[in-house]
């Protein structure tokens, strides 16, 4: 009885994973974390990074930009490493790396808010 229940759960899990997983849309760019969210792209991401001569650590896997070439498996090619700021595009639109000048503005704003917070706490 336990074996039957375990087998049933394994089959259900396999069916559910195929229902929720999907391929990327050809000609769109995706952040690595986005690809991992929409489907089983772990091996495709690693392969694309290796082919491009890029590191394969977790930060590069999640925060690199990949171009979807399509195909039956939703193949992807490495486009760029975004650092910590790969921005997911809305459905049907490209994801992108946040421009460096916007990162500097965000860092300045965060730093300014941090100083204001420190001043508030000190008073």
PDB file of C-alpha atoms in Angstrom:
ATOM      1  CA  UNK A   1       0.000   0.000   0.000  1.00  0.00           C
ATOM      2  CA  UNK A   2       2.847   2.403   0.864  1.00  0.00           C
ATOM      3  CA  UNK A   3       4.605   1.602  -2.431  1.00  0.00           C
ATOM      4  CA  UNK A   4       1.396   2.334  -4.346  1.00  0.00           C
ATOM      5  CA  UNK A   5       0.954   5.691  -2.590  1.00  0.00           C
ATOM      6  CA  UNK A   6       4.610   6.607  -3.185  1.00  0.00           C
ATOM      7  CA  UNK A   7       4.351   5.638  -6.855  1.00  0.00           C
ATOM      8  CA  UNK A   8       1.158   7.657  -7.240  1.00  0.00           C
ATOM      9  CA  UNK A   9       2.796  10.721  -5.686  1.00  0.00           C
ATOM     10  CA  UNK A  10       5.833  10.389  -7.953  1.00  0.00           C
ATOM     11  CA  UNK A  11       3.626  10.157 -11.049  1.00  0.00           C
ATOM     12  CA  UNK A  12       1.544  13.135  -9.912  1.00  0.00           C
ATOM     13  CA  UNK A  13       4.687  15.212  -9.301  1.00  0.00           C
ATOM     14  CA  UNK A  14       6.025  14.357 -12.768  1.00  0.00           C
ATOM     15  CA  UNK A  15       2.735  15.282 -14.424  1.00  0.00           C
ATOM     16  CA  UNK A  16       2.468  18.558 -12.484  1.00  0.00           C
ATOM     17  CA  UNK A  17       6.024  19.576 -13.397  1.00  0.00           C
ATOM     18  CA  UNK A  18       5.314  19.079 -17.093  1.00  0.00           C
ATOM     19  CA  UNK A  19       2.093  21.064 -16.822  1.00  0.00           C
ATOM     20  CA  UNK A  20       3.708  24.080 -15.125  1.00  0.00           C
ATOM     21  CA  UNK A  21       6.988  24.116 -17.087  1.00  0.00           C
ATOM     22  CA  UNK A  22       7.045  25.972 -20.382  1.00  0.00           C
ATOM     23  CA  UNK A  23       9.531  26.989 -23.014  1.00  0.00           C
ATOM     24  CA  UNK A  24      10.872  30.475 -23.493  1.00  0.00           C
ATOM     25  CA  UNK A  25       9.418  32.584 -26.309  1.00  0.00           C
ATOM     26  CA  UNK A  26      11.757  32.671 -29.339  1.00  0.00           C
ATOM     27  CA  UNK A  27      13.503  36.015 -29.990  1.00  0.00           C
ATOM     28  CA  UNK A  28      12.986  37.297 -26.421  1.00  0.00           C
ATOM     29  CA  UNK A  29      15.728  37.888 -23.850  1.00  0.00           C
ATOM     30  CA  UNK A  30      15.354  36.461 -20.342  1.00  0.00           C
ATOM     31  CA  UNK A  31      17.182  36.778 -17.031  1.00  0.00           C
ATOM     32  CA  UNK A  32      18.534  33.436 -15.835  1.00  0.00           C
ATOM     33  CA  UNK A  33      16.343  33.524 -12.704  1.00  0.00           C
ATOM     34  CA  UNK A  34      13.331  34.090 -14.940  1.00  0.00           C
ATOM     35  CA  UNK A  35      14.179  31.041 -17.068  1.00  0.00           C
ATOM     36  CA  UNK A  36      14.543  28.944 -13.925  1.00  0.00           C
ATOM     37  CA  UNK A  37      11.129  30.196 -12.819  1.00  0.00           C
ATOM     38  CA  UNK A  38       9.306  29.333 -16.069  1.00  0.00           C
ATOM     39  CA  UNK A  39      10.828  25.936 -16.714  1.00  0.00           C
ATOM     40  CA  UNK A  40      13.624  23.456 -16.204  1.00  0.00           C
ATOM     41  CA  UNK A  41      16.410  25.586 -17.669  1.00  0.00           C
ATOM     42  CA  UNK A  42      19.255  24.742 -15.273  1.00  0.00           C
ATOM     43  CA  UNK A  43      21.201  22.618 -17.781  1.00  0.00           C
ATOM     44  CA  UNK A  44      20.568  25.008 -20.710  1.00  0.00           C
ATOM     45  CA  UNK A  45      21.808  27.970 -18.652  1.00  0.00           C
ATOM     46  CA  UNK A  46      24.969  26.109 -17.601  1.00  0.00           C
ATOM     47  CA  UNK A  47      25.651  25.054 -21.187  1.00  0.00           C
ATOM     48  CA  UNK A  48      25.116  28.590 -22.543  1.00  0.00           C
ATOM     49  CA  UNK A  49      27.482  30.038 -19.917  1.00  0.00           C
ATOM     50  CA  UNK A  50      30.124  27.378 -20.643  1.00  0.00           C
ATOM     51  CA  UNK A  51      29.918  27.937 -24.407  1.00  0.00           C
ATOM     52  CA  UNK A  52      30.404  31.678 -23.845  1.00  0.00           C
ATOM     53  CA  UNK A  53      33.379  31.089 -21.535  1.00  0.00           C
ATOM     54  CA  UNK A  54      31.540  32.655 -18.592  1.00  0.00           C
ATOM     55  CA  UNK A  55      31.644  31.568 -14.936  1.00  0.00           C
ATOM     56  CA  UNK A  56      28.865  29.172 -13.914  1.00  0.00           C
ATOM     57  CA  UNK A  57      28.382  30.246 -10.287  1.00  0.00           C
ATOM     58  CA  UNK A  58      24.881  30.959  -8.919  1.00  0.00           C
ATOM     59  CA  UNK A  59      25.165  34.724  -9.449  1.00  0.00           C
ATOM     60  CA  UNK A  60      26.018  34.266 -13.140  1.00  0.00           C
ATOM     61  CA  UNK A  61      23.290  31.661 -13.620  1.00  0.00           C
ATOM     62  CA  UNK A  62      20.579  33.910 -12.151  1.00  0.00           C
ATOM     63  CA  UNK A  63      21.751  37.377 -13.214  1.00  0.00           C
ATOM     64  CA  UNK A  64      22.858  36.841 -16.786  1.00  0.00           C
ATOM     65  CA  UNK A  65      20.771  37.690 -19.802  1.00  0.00           C
ATOM     66  CA  UNK A  66      19.940  34.886 -22.246  1.00  0.00           C
ATOM     67  CA  UNK A  67      18.457  35.053 -25.741  1.00  0.00           C
ATOM     68  CA  UNK A  68      15.808  32.428 -26.540  1.00  0.00           C
ATOM     69  CA  UNK A  69      16.499  30.862 -29.934  1.00  0.00           C
ATOM     70  CA  UNK A  70      13.510  28.547 -29.609  1.00  0.00           C
ATOM     71  CA  UNK A  71      13.515  24.982 -30.817  1.00  0.00           C
ATOM     72  CA  UNK A  72      11.740  22.069 -29.191  1.00  0.00           C
ATOM     73  CA  UNK A  73      13.614  22.535 -25.921  1.00  0.00           C
ATOM     74  CA  UNK A  74      13.557  26.330 -25.859  1.00  0.00           C
ATOM     75  CA  UNK A  75      17.301  26.671 -26.432  1.00  0.00           C
ATOM     76  CA  UNK A  76      19.057  29.790 -25.114  1.00  0.00           C
ATOM     77  CA  UNK A  77      22.297  31.670 -25.815  1.00  0.00           C
ATOM     78  CA  UNK A  78      24.261  33.813 -23.358  1.00  0.00           C
ATOM     79  CA  UNK A  79      23.946  37.555 -24.065  1.00  0.00           C
ATOM     80  CA  UNK A  80      25.432  39.440 -21.111  1.00  0.00           C
ATOM     81  CA  UNK A  81      26.186  39.306 -17.422  1.00  0.00           C
ATOM     82  CA  UNK A  82      24.112  41.921 -15.588  1.00  0.00           C
ATOM     83  CA  UNK A  83      25.835  41.819 -12.223  1.00  0.00           C
ATOM     84  CA  UNK A  84      23.168  42.009  -9.552  1.00  0.00           C
ATOM     85  CA  UNK A  85      20.528  43.769 -11.612  1.00  0.00           C
ATOM     86  CA  UNK A  86      18.897  41.744 -14.364  1.00  0.00           C
ATOM     87  CA  UNK A  87      15.403  43.201 -14.794  1.00  0.00           C
ATOM     88  CA  UNK A  88      12.539  40.892 -15.799  1.00  0.00           C
ATOM     89  CA  UNK A  89      10.529  42.262 -18.680  1.00  0.00           C
ATOM     90  CA  UNK A  90       6.742  42.170 -18.722  1.00  0.00           C
ATOM     91  CA  UNK A  91       5.112  39.179 -20.439  1.00  0.00           C
ATOM     92  CA  UNK A  92       5.955  39.211 -24.134  1.00  0.00           C
ATOM     93  CA  UNK A  93       8.770  41.782 -23.751  1.00  0.00           C
ATOM     94  CA  UNK A  94      12.529  41.471 -23.321  1.00  0.00           C
ATOM     95  CA  UNK A  95      14.239  41.366 -19.965  1.00  0.00           C
ATOM     96  CA  UNK A  96      17.341  43.554 -19.730  1.00  0.00           C
ATOM     97  CA  UNK A  97      20.375  44.559 -17.705  1.00  0.00           C
ATOM     98  CA  UNK A  98      19.728  47.789 -15.793  1.00  0.00           C
ATOM     99  CA  UNK A  99      21.995  50.483 -17.295  1.00  0.00           C
ATOM    100  CA  UNK A 100      25.045  51.322 -15.147  1.00  0.00           C
ATOM    101  CA  UNK A 101      24.016  54.990 -14.724  1.00  0.00           C
ATOM    102  CA  UNK A 102      20.693  53.873 -13.223  1.00  0.00           C
ATOM    103  CA  UNK A 103      22.583  51.589 -10.843  1.00  0.00           C
ATOM    104  CA  UNK A 104      24.712  54.523  -9.704  1.00  0.00           C
ATOM    105  CA  UNK A 105      21.556  56.597  -9.120  1.00  0.00           C
ATOM    106  CA  UNK A 106      19.998  53.761  -7.106  1.00  0.00           C
ATOM    107  CA  UNK A 107      23.160  53.307  -5.043  1.00  0.00           C
ATOM    108  CA  UNK A 108      23.320  57.064  -4.357  1.00  0.00           C
ATOM    109  CA  UNK A 109      19.646  57.137  -3.358  1.00  0.00           C
ATOM    110  CA  UNK A 110      20.040  54.098  -1.086  1.00  0.00           C
ATOM    111  CA  UNK A 111      23.158  55.616   0.478  1.00  0.00           C
ATOM    112  CA  UNK A 112      21.370  58.932   1.080  1.00  0.00           C
ATOM    113  CA  UNK A 113      18.399  57.150   2.679  1.00  0.00           C
ATOM    114  CA  UNK A 114      20.789  55.155   4.858  1.00  0.00           C
ATOM    115  CA  UNK A 115      22.437  58.370   6.103  1.00  0.00           C
ATOM    116  CA  UNK A 116      19.045  59.949   6.815  1.00  0.00           C
ATOM    117  CA  UNK A 117      18.016  56.847   8.733  1.00  0.00           C
ATOM    118  CA  UNK A 118      21.261  56.913  10.731  1.00  0.00           C
ATOM    119  CA  UNK A 119      20.679  60.596  11.582  1.00  0.00           C
ATOM    120  CA  UNK A 120      17.107  59.871  12.660  1.00  0.00           C
ATOM    121  CA  UNK A 121      18.232  57.054  14.958  1.00  0.00           C
ATOM    122  CA  UNK A 122      21.009  59.208  16.456  1.00  0.00           C
ATOM    123  CA  UNK A 123      18.546  61.932  17.515  1.00  0.00           C
TER     124      UNK A 123
END
